[in-house]
Tab-separated table of C-alpha atoms and ligand atoms in Angstrom:
chain	number	residue	atom	x	y	z
C	589	MET	CA	-31.789	-8.839	13.183
C	590	ASP	CA	-30.009	-6.601	10.918
C	591	PHE	CA	-27.230	-7.691	8.695
C	592	ASN	CA	-24.141	-6.435	10.082
C	593	LEU	CA	-20.688	-6.455	8.340
C	594	SER	CA	-18.616	-7.826	11.242
C	595	GLU	CA	-21.086	-10.798	12.086
C	596	HIS	CA	-23.044	-12.364	9.293
C	597	PRO	CA	-21.654	-14.286	6.398
C	598	HIS	CA	-21.274	-11.989	2.851
C	599	ARG	CA	-19.371	-11.306	-0.204
C	600	ARG	CA	-17.639	-8.283	-0.502
C	601	TYR	CA	-16.959	-6.518	-3.922
C	602	ASN	CA	-13.569	-5.683	-5.352
C	603	PRO	CA	-14.313	-3.010	-7.757
C	604	LEU	CA	-10.295	-3.092	-9.271
C	605	LYS	CA	-10.761	-6.545	-10.074
C	606	GLY	CA	-14.511	-7.160	-10.661
C	607	GLU	CA	-14.204	-10.198	-8.360
C	608	TYR	CA	-16.069	-11.199	-4.723
C	609	VAL	CA	-14.398	-12.528	-1.557
C	610	LEU	CA	-16.661	-14.700	0.960
C	611	VAL	CA	-16.228	-13.106	4.367
C	612	SER	CA	-17.074	-15.522	7.268
C	613	PRO	CA	-16.984	-13.514	10.591
C	614	HIS	CA	-18.798	-15.300	12.552
C	615	ARG	CA	-15.821	-18.035	12.693
C	616	THR	CA	-13.498	-15.753	14.825
C	617	LYS	CA	-16.261	-14.861	17.297
C	618	ARG	CA	-13.461	-14.987	19.938
C	619	PRO	CA	-10.947	-12.100	20.122
C	620	TRP	CA	-7.460	-12.554	18.738
C	621	GLN	CA	-5.224	-14.063	21.048
C	622	GLY	CA	-2.104	-13.696	19.524
C	623	GLN	CA	-0.825	-17.039	20.044
C	624	VAL	CA	3.096	-16.479	18.855
C	625	GLU	CA	4.972	-19.449	17.967
C	626	LYS	CA	8.536	-17.838	17.818
C	627	SER	CA	10.292	-18.825	14.803
C	628	GLU	CA	14.126	-19.795	14.743
C	629	GLU	CA	15.643	-17.081	12.828
C	630	GLU	CA	19.239	-17.507	11.476
C	631	LYS	CA	21.666	-14.544	12.449
C	632	ARG	CA	22.931	-13.369	8.867
C	633	PRO	CA	26.310	-12.056	8.242
C	634	GLU	CA	26.693	-8.440	6.864
C	635	HIS	CA	28.214	-9.634	4.156
C	636	ASP	CA	28.078	-13.478	2.866
C	637	PRO	CA	30.598	-14.668	0.562
C	638	THR	CA	28.520	-17.184	-0.860
C	639	CYS	CA	25.556	-14.679	-1.660
C	640	TYR	CA	24.938	-13.831	-5.095
C	641	LEU	CA	23.770	-10.426	-4.124
C	642	CYS	CA	26.213	-9.441	-2.121
C	643	PRO	CA	28.986	-6.791	-3.065
C	644	GLY	CA	31.802	-8.127	-5.210
C	645	ASN	CA	30.727	-11.544	-5.317
C	646	GLU	CA	30.350	-13.747	-8.151
C	647	ARG	CA	26.641	-14.558	-9.941
C	648	ALA	CA	25.998	-17.603	-11.957
C	649	GLY	CA	27.780	-17.067	-15.504
C	650	SER	CA	30.626	-15.816	-13.900
C	651	GLU	CA	29.730	-11.751	-13.620
C	652	LYS	CA	30.890	-10.172	-10.822
C	653	ASN	CA	28.899	-7.415	-8.695
C	654	PRO	CA	30.471	-4.085	-8.389
C	655	ASN	CA	31.234	-3.139	-4.631
C	656	TYR	CA	28.093	-0.975	-4.396
C	657	ASP	CA	27.309	1.298	-1.504
C	658	ASN	CA	23.272	1.590	-1.603
C	659	THR	CA	21.244	0.095	-4.131
C	660	PHE	CA	22.541	-2.216	-7.037
C	661	VAL	CA	20.266	-3.175	-10.445
C	662	PHE	CA	21.131	-5.877	-13.221
C	663	THR	CA	19.826	-8.011	-15.746
C	664	ASN	CA	18.461	-11.776	-14.307
C	665	ASP	CA	20.804	-14.204	-15.573
C	666	PHE	CA	17.834	-16.561	-15.635
C	667	ALA	CA	15.508	-13.939	-17.164
C	668	ALA	CA	11.727	-15.460	-17.805
C	669	LEU	CA	11.483	-12.866	-20.738
C	670	THR	CA	14.329	-12.197	-23.082
C	671	PRO	CA	14.365	-9.372	-25.638
C	672	ASP	CA	15.822	-10.883	-28.546
C	673	ASN	CA	13.605	-14.062	-29.083
C	674	PRO	CA	11.665	-14.605	-32.559
C	675	SER	CA	8.390	-13.253	-32.648
C	676	GLY	CA	5.433	-15.326	-34.045
C	677	SER	CA	2.161	-16.893	-32.916
C	678	TYR	CA	0.039	-20.232	-32.921
C	679	GLU	CA	-3.515	-20.803	-33.538
C	680	GLU	CA	-5.413	-24.004	-34.060
C	681	GLY	CA	-9.043	-24.158	-34.225
C	682	GLY	CA	-9.427	-21.007	-31.978
C	683	LEU	CA	-8.879	-22.671	-28.864
C	684	LEU	CA	-5.171	-23.186	-29.066
C	685	ARG	CA	-3.264	-19.915	-28.957
C	686	ALA	CA	-0.219	-18.407	-28.216
C	687	ARG	CA	1.901	-15.520	-29.098
C	688	SER	CA	5.461	-14.976	-28.809
C	689	GLU	CA	6.533	-12.434	-26.013
C	690	ILE	CA	9.585	-10.354	-25.388
C	691	GLY	CA	10.538	-8.502	-22.400
C	692	ILE	CA	13.388	-7.476	-19.760
C	693	CYS	CA	13.582	-8.935	-16.503
C	694	ARG	CA	15.825	-7.149	-13.653
C	695	VAL	CA	16.901	-8.121	-10.164
C	696	MET	CA	17.640	-4.912	-8.077
C	697	CYS	CA	19.308	-4.729	-4.391
C	698	PHE	CA	17.902	-2.815	-1.967
C	699	SER	CA	21.027	-2.461	0.167
C	700	PRO	CA	24.484	-4.091	0.375
C	701	ARG	CA	23.963	-5.419	3.848
C	702	HIS	CA	23.295	-9.279	3.690
C	703	ASP	CA	21.539	-9.117	7.200
C	704	LEU	CA	18.982	-6.328	6.643
C	705	THR	CA	15.260	-6.214	5.195
C	706	LEU	CA	13.318	-2.984	3.876
C	707	PRO	CA	11.982	-2.424	7.572
C	708	GLU	CA	15.503	-2.530	8.945
C	709	LEU	CA	16.597	0.224	6.212
C	710	THR	CA	17.078	3.816	6.956
C	711	VAL	CA	14.359	5.734	5.390
C	712	ALA	CA	16.811	7.353	3.339
C	713	ASN	CA	18.378	3.822	2.323
C	714	ILE	CA	14.502	3.152	0.893
C	715	LYS	CA	14.585	6.515	-0.919
C	716	LYS	CA	17.543	5.246	-2.824
C	717	VAL	CA	15.567	2.467	-3.518
C	718	ILE	CA	12.403	4.343	-4.565
C	719	GLU	CA	14.724	6.350	-6.789
C	720	LEU	CA	15.969	3.306	-8.549
C	721	TRP	CA	12.480	2.260	-8.929
C	722	GLN	CA	12.063	5.780	-10.933
C	723	SER	CA	14.683	5.261	-13.115
C	724	GLU	CA	14.122	1.461	-13.984
C	725	TYR	CA	10.350	2.345	-14.631
C	726	GLN	CA	11.892	5.330	-16.886
C	727	THR	CA	14.266	3.500	-19.061
C	728	LEU	CA	12.542	0.343	-19.614
C	729	GLY	CA	9.348	1.999	-20.285
C	730	SER	CA	10.949	4.174	-22.330
C	731	SER	CA	11.958	1.491	-25.095
C	732	PRO	CA	9.046	1.041	-27.605
C	733	GLN	CA	8.886	-2.635	-27.199
C	734	ILE	CA	8.193	-2.173	-23.491
C	735	ASN	CA	4.457	-1.523	-22.715
C	736	HIS	CA	4.236	-2.608	-18.825
C	737	VAL	CA	6.602	-2.414	-16.267
C	738	GLN	CA	6.247	-4.892	-13.211
C	739	ILE	CA	7.776	-3.770	-9.958
C	740	PHE	CA	7.882	-6.122	-7.146
C	741	GLU	CA	9.578	-8.242	-3.860
C	742	ASN	CA	8.933	-11.788	-3.304
C	743	LYS	CA	10.117	-12.067	0.490
C	744	GLY	CA	10.959	-14.785	2.630
C	745	LYS	CA	11.214	-18.520	2.025
C	746	MET	CA	7.358	-19.119	2.428
C	747	MET	CA	7.353	-17.341	-0.851
C	748	GLY	CA	9.674	-19.160	-2.581
C	749	CYS	CA	12.565	-16.601	-2.535
C	750	SER	CA	15.677	-17.731	-2.975
C	751	ASN	CA	17.908	-15.252	-0.971
C	752	PRO	CA	17.282	-13.371	2.151
C	753	HIS	CA	19.744	-10.606	0.571
C	754	PRO	CA	17.026	-7.670	0.479
C	755	HIS	CA	15.947	-7.502	-3.274
C	756	GLY	CA	13.409	-7.253	-5.343
C	757	GLN	CA	12.553	-7.880	-9.017
C	758	ILE	CA	11.321	-6.082	-12.218
C	759	TRP	CA	10.012	-7.665	-15.147
C	760	SER	CA	8.777	-5.565	-17.953
C	761	GLN	CA	7.372	-7.307	-21.332
C	762	SER	CA	5.506	-5.794	-24.487
C	763	THR	CA	1.978	-6.961	-23.509
C	764	LEU	CA	-0.164	-6.199	-20.055
C	765	PRO	CA	-0.162	-9.101	-17.702
C	766	ASN	CA	-3.913	-9.658	-16.613
C	767	GLU	CA	-3.877	-7.998	-13.298
C	768	ALA	CA	-2.944	-4.894	-14.932
C	769	THR	CA	-5.350	-5.617	-17.589
C	770	VAL	CA	-8.003	-6.083	-15.181
C	771	GLU	CA	-7.182	-3.474	-12.979
C	772	GLY	CA	-7.012	-1.003	-15.915
C	773	LYS	CA	-9.902	-1.648	-17.421
C	774	ASN	CA	-12.003	-1.230	-14.300
C	775	GLN	CA	-10.512	1.936	-13.509
C	776	GLY	CA	-10.957	3.007	-17.161
C	777	ASP	CA	-14.808	2.286	-17.057
C	778	TYR	CA	-14.982	4.115	-13.672
C	779	TYR	CA	-13.407	7.125	-15.068
C	780	GLN	CA	-15.291	7.095	-18.234
C	781	SER	CA	-18.378	7.165	-16.089
C	782	TYR	CA	-17.372	9.809	-13.316
C	783	GLN	CA	-14.219	11.846	-14.589
C	784	ARG	CA	-12.836	10.600	-11.454
C	785	SER	CA	-10.362	7.952	-10.142
C	786	LEU	CA	-11.733	4.892	-8.642
C	787	LEU	CA	-9.130	4.921	-5.852
C	788	ALA	CA	-9.348	8.879	-5.160
C	789	ASP	CA	-12.936	8.153	-4.342
C	790	TYR	CA	-12.411	4.888	-2.700
C	791	LEU	CA	-9.789	6.318	-0.407
C	792	THR	CA	-12.326	9.014	0.576
C	793	LEU	CA	-14.604	6.757	1.381
C	794	GLU	CA	-11.958	4.861	3.836
C	795	LEU	CA	-11.030	8.481	5.488
C	796	GLU	CA	-14.421	8.900	6.091
C	797	GLN	CA	-14.646	5.667	7.755
C	798	GLN	CA	-11.382	5.201	9.361
C	799	GLU	CA	-12.268	1.466	9.788
C	800	ARG	CA	-9.487	0.224	7.931
C	801	ILE	CA	-6.584	2.519	7.804
C	802	VAL	CA	-3.217	1.062	8.998
C	803	LEU	CA	-1.243	4.523	8.364
C	804	GLU	CA	-1.107	7.323	6.903
C	805	ASN	CA	0.712	10.518	6.090
C	806	ASP	CA	0.662	13.687	3.990
C	807	TYR	CA	1.334	11.568	0.866
C	808	PHE	CA	-0.079	8.042	1.277
C	809	VAL	CA	-2.528	6.040	2.825
C	810	ALA	CA	-1.559	2.418	4.219
C	811	LEU	CA	-5.178	0.187	4.251
C	812	VAL	CA	-6.578	-3.210	4.536
C	813	PRO	CA	-8.731	-3.027	1.672
C	814	PHE	CA	-12.454	-3.590	1.871
C	815	TRP	CA	-12.131	-6.583	-0.319
C	816	ALA	CA	-8.844	-7.917	1.283
C	817	VAL	CA	-8.316	-11.597	0.444
C	818	TRP	CA	-5.170	-12.185	2.498
C	819	PRO	CA	-5.328	-11.951	6.061
C	820	TYR	CA	-3.064	-9.095	6.608
C	821	GLU	CA	-3.296	-7.855	2.519
C	822	VAL	CA	-2.812	-4.126	2.590
C	823	MET	CA	-2.512	-1.231	-0.325
C	824	ILE	CA	-0.715	1.769	-0.024
C	825	ILE	CA	-2.554	4.573	-2.400
C	826	SER	CA	-1.351	7.493	-3.443
C	827	ARG	CA	-3.293	10.666	-1.769
C	828	ARG	CA	-2.854	12.429	-5.273
C	829	HIS	CA	-4.251	11.048	-8.443
C	830	ILE	CA	-1.202	10.079	-10.109
C	831	GLN	CA	-0.522	7.446	-12.588
C	832	ASN	CA	2.998	6.337	-12.209
C	833	ILE	CA	5.941	6.842	-9.691
C	834	LEU	CA	8.200	9.369	-12.278
C	835	GLN	CA	5.288	11.721	-11.186
C	836	PHE	CA	6.636	11.802	-7.532
C	837	THR	CA	7.961	15.011	-5.954
C	838	ASP	CA	10.844	15.012	-3.510
C	839	GLU	CA	8.605	14.810	-0.684
C	840	ASP	CA	6.322	11.907	-1.960
C	841	LYS	CA	9.351	9.779	-1.882
C	842	THR	CA	10.102	10.598	1.550
C	843	ALA	CA	6.627	9.960	2.456
C	844	TYR	CA	6.594	6.741	0.604
C	845	ALA	CA	9.721	6.049	2.121
C	846	GLU	CA	8.373	6.568	5.336
C	847	ILE	CA	5.227	4.363	5.082
C	848	LEU	CA	7.108	1.573	3.614
C	849	GLN	CA	9.073	1.524	6.184
C	850	GLN	CA	6.510	1.539	8.783
C	851	LEU	CA	4.504	-0.751	7.339
C	852	THR	CA	6.851	-3.465	7.259
C	853	ILE	CA	8.007	-2.691	10.947
C	854	ARG	CA	4.425	-3.163	11.793
C	855	TYR	CA	4.111	-6.482	9.843
C	856	ASP	CA	7.443	-7.870	11.456
C	857	ASN	CA	5.972	-6.829	14.836
C	858	LEU	CA	2.962	-9.016	14.195
C	859	PHE	CA	4.221	-12.410	14.680
C	860	GLU	CA	7.800	-11.106	15.644
C	861	THR	CA	9.278	-12.756	12.465
C	862	SER	CA	10.724	-11.342	9.116
C	863	PHE	CA	6.977	-10.928	7.474
C	864	PRO	CA	6.741	-13.084	4.036
C	865	TYR	CA	5.053	-11.553	1.188
C	866	SER	CA	4.817	-10.797	-2.446
C	867	ALA	CA	4.191	-6.868	-2.952
C	868	GLY	CA	4.265	-5.004	-6.114
C	869	ILE	CA	3.132	-1.498	-7.670
C	870	HIS	CA	0.813	-1.120	-9.978
C	871	GLN	CA	0.740	1.743	-12.022
C	872	ALA	CA	0.324	3.037	-15.476
C	873	PRO	CA	1.428	1.060	-18.804
C	874	THR	CA	4.356	2.495	-20.191
C	875	ASP	CA	2.594	2.304	-24.217
C	876	GLY	CA	2.682	6.232	-24.491
C	877	MET	CA	-0.662	6.964	-23.614
C	878	ASP	CA	-1.635	8.957	-20.699
C	879	HIS	CA	-3.941	6.703	-18.740
C	880	LEU	CA	-5.553	9.021	-16.786
C	881	GLU	CA	-7.795	6.554	-15.128
C	882	TRP	CA	-4.920	4.569	-13.656
C	883	HIS	CA	-4.018	5.396	-10.103
C	884	PHE	CA	-0.677	4.699	-8.125
C	885	HIS	CA	-0.616	2.145	-5.729
C	886	HIS	CA	1.372	-0.910	-4.060
C	887	HIS	CA	-0.274	-4.238	-3.096
C	888	PHE	CA	0.843	-6.139	-0.231
C	889	TYR	CA	-0.278	-9.913	-0.430
C	890	PRO	CA	1.055	-11.664	2.678
C	891	PRO	CA	0.355	-15.404	3.273
C	892	LEU	CA	0.559	-15.502	7.183
C	893	LEU	CA	-2.608	-16.081	9.299
C	894	ARG	CA	-2.090	-16.659	12.999
C	895	SER	CA	1.448	-16.849	13.798
C	896	ALA	CA	5.019	-17.377	11.968
C	897	ALA	CA	4.001	-20.588	11.261
C	898	VAL	CA	0.670	-20.940	10.384
C	899	LYS	CA	-0.007	-19.708	6.629
C	900	LYS	CA	-3.655	-19.193	5.231
C	901	PHE	CA	-3.863	-21.711	2.286
C	902	MET	CA	-5.930	-20.789	-1.019
C	903	VAL	CA	-7.453	-24.421	-1.617
C	904	GLY	CA	-10.953	-26.296	-1.504
C	905	TYR	CA	-13.705	-23.797	-1.967
C	906	GLU	CA	-11.282	-21.217	-2.598
C	907	MET	CA	-9.963	-22.757	-5.663
C	908	LEU	CA	-13.378	-23.621	-7.359
C	909	GLY	CA	-15.459	-20.852	-6.028
C	910	ASP	CA	-14.538	-17.815	-4.150
C	911	PRO	CA	-11.802	-16.956	-2.083
C	912	GLN	CA	-12.890	-16.587	1.874
C	913	ARG	CA	-11.565	-15.264	4.920
C	914	ASP	CA	-12.506	-15.405	8.845
C	915	ILE	CA	-10.618	-12.190	9.963
C	916	THR	CA	-12.581	-9.338	8.505
C	917	ALA	CA	-10.673	-6.482	6.882
C	918	GLU	CA	-11.657	-4.141	9.864
C	919	MET	CA	-10.097	-6.677	12.404
C	920	ALA	CA	-7.005	-7.007	10.579
C	921	ALA	CA	-6.272	-3.123	10.304
C	922	GLU	CA	-7.043	-2.799	13.485
C	923	GLN	CA	-4.341	-5.435	14.833
C	924	LEU	CA	-1.948	-3.865	12.466
C	925	ARG	CA	-2.414	-0.362	13.522
C	926	ASN	CA	-1.991	-0.961	17.273
C	927	LEU	CA	1.126	-2.488	16.710
C	928	PRO	CA	4.742	-0.589	18.262
C	929	ASP	CA	6.108	1.425	15.436
C	930	VAL	CA	9.895	-0.176	16.494
C	931	HIS	CA	11.021	-3.246	14.815
C	932	TYR	CA	11.216	-5.770	17.719
C	933	LYS	CA	14.673	-6.739	16.815
C	934	SER	CA	15.674	-3.314	17.734
C	935	LYS	CA	14.121	-3.407	21.041
H	1373	H2U	P1	13.994	-14.145	-6.114
H	1373	H2U	O1	13.585	-13.106	-5.535
H	1373	H2U	O2	12.825	-15.423	-6.402
H	1373	H2U	O3	14.746	-14.896	-5.082
H	1373	H2U	O4	14.744	-14.498	-7.303
H	1373	H2U	C1	15.803	-14.012	-7.392
H	1373	H2U	C2	16.426	-13.757	-8.546
H	1373	H2U	O5	17.755	-13.707	-9.054
H	1373	H2U	C3	15.766	-15.095	-9.806
H	1373	H2U	O6	14.838	-14.521	-10.633
H	1373	H2U	C4	18.276	-14.238	-9.991
H	1373	H2U	C5	17.101	-15.350	-10.471
H	1373	H2U	O7	17.029	-15.693	-11.790
H	1373	H2U	N1	19.667	-14.558	-10.440
H	1373	H2U	C6	20.269	-13.853	-10.972
H	1373	H2U	O8	19.981	-13.215	-11.898
H	1373	H2U	N2	21.747	-14.429	-11.005
H	1373	H2U	C7	21.976	-15.469	-10.288
H	1373	H2U	O9	23.558	-15.176	-9.770
H	1373	H2U	C8	21.368	-16.065	-9.190
H	1373	H2U	C9	19.758	-15.695	-9.050
H	1374	ZN	ZN1	23.953	-10.944	0.539
């Protein structure tokens, strides 16, 4: 019998991180039955007087939100990083090491409407979110102290998100966090060897094979990466080899808004629930260098496995060995691809 990716246990390589994931497709011989336990979703008001993100409301620390119409950004009142703490380092025997870190954390409201989420916003509204991501990356990144800007969204109670009002966060800082360091190193090694973008070459392979593509338009492709760890993990990759969000044209912005909306609609339709995830943009550091090795992409890491209630746990062997999955990336992509493109709530 020949080795077959859809039947036999194997380890898949993630060239962005230089890590492996164990795939055990024989454990899912049966086709997916789509058992859907409907979750009880609370109906939310358009404006919640107790929400710290709604327009006109007071936040902790007595700041008041303006009556914003589209998007709104402010400095996190409980920021994990602050711009003005003392600099210094600690070292003991070479093994106990620490260094002070400075940064700026921002909170971004995607819409004044308390009752909506990203997939329910219009493309025009999502475009405004993208434009705010651009201006934040630009403004924060242009500070000589800030060398990395992490834009992300933590969605749903399951992910520890404290508020259902559609919002995201930005943590910017003076050094590179782990994920950016590793992805930057691997993209850099590839770029040095081939003078081409790792993700551009990867995208070419994916577009040839057409097995893991979820959505595509003229400017972006959404796919379940070959090396996905989370059951419905997705990456949006720009077709053009661009380093950061400031290189977006107006067409890019529209196309990016469309693919973000279409992907998150399919996510919600999968289990007919507001689909939780942590998602974020990976792009070039803001240290003033060109970083031609970097290729703009957006990761979605959702925890759900089989229904609105059944999540994947990263435990046991996964904490001590490798992450592991049963449904293959190809199966997950096929499920997502075949879902309706209209949000279940608007049916
Ligand atoms: P979540 O995305 O995890 O829900 O976090 C929302 C952020 O909002 C959180 O980092 C901040 C918290 O510090 N926040 C404020 O900045 N002001 C407030 O009045 C409440 C919450
Ligand atoms: Zn609100």
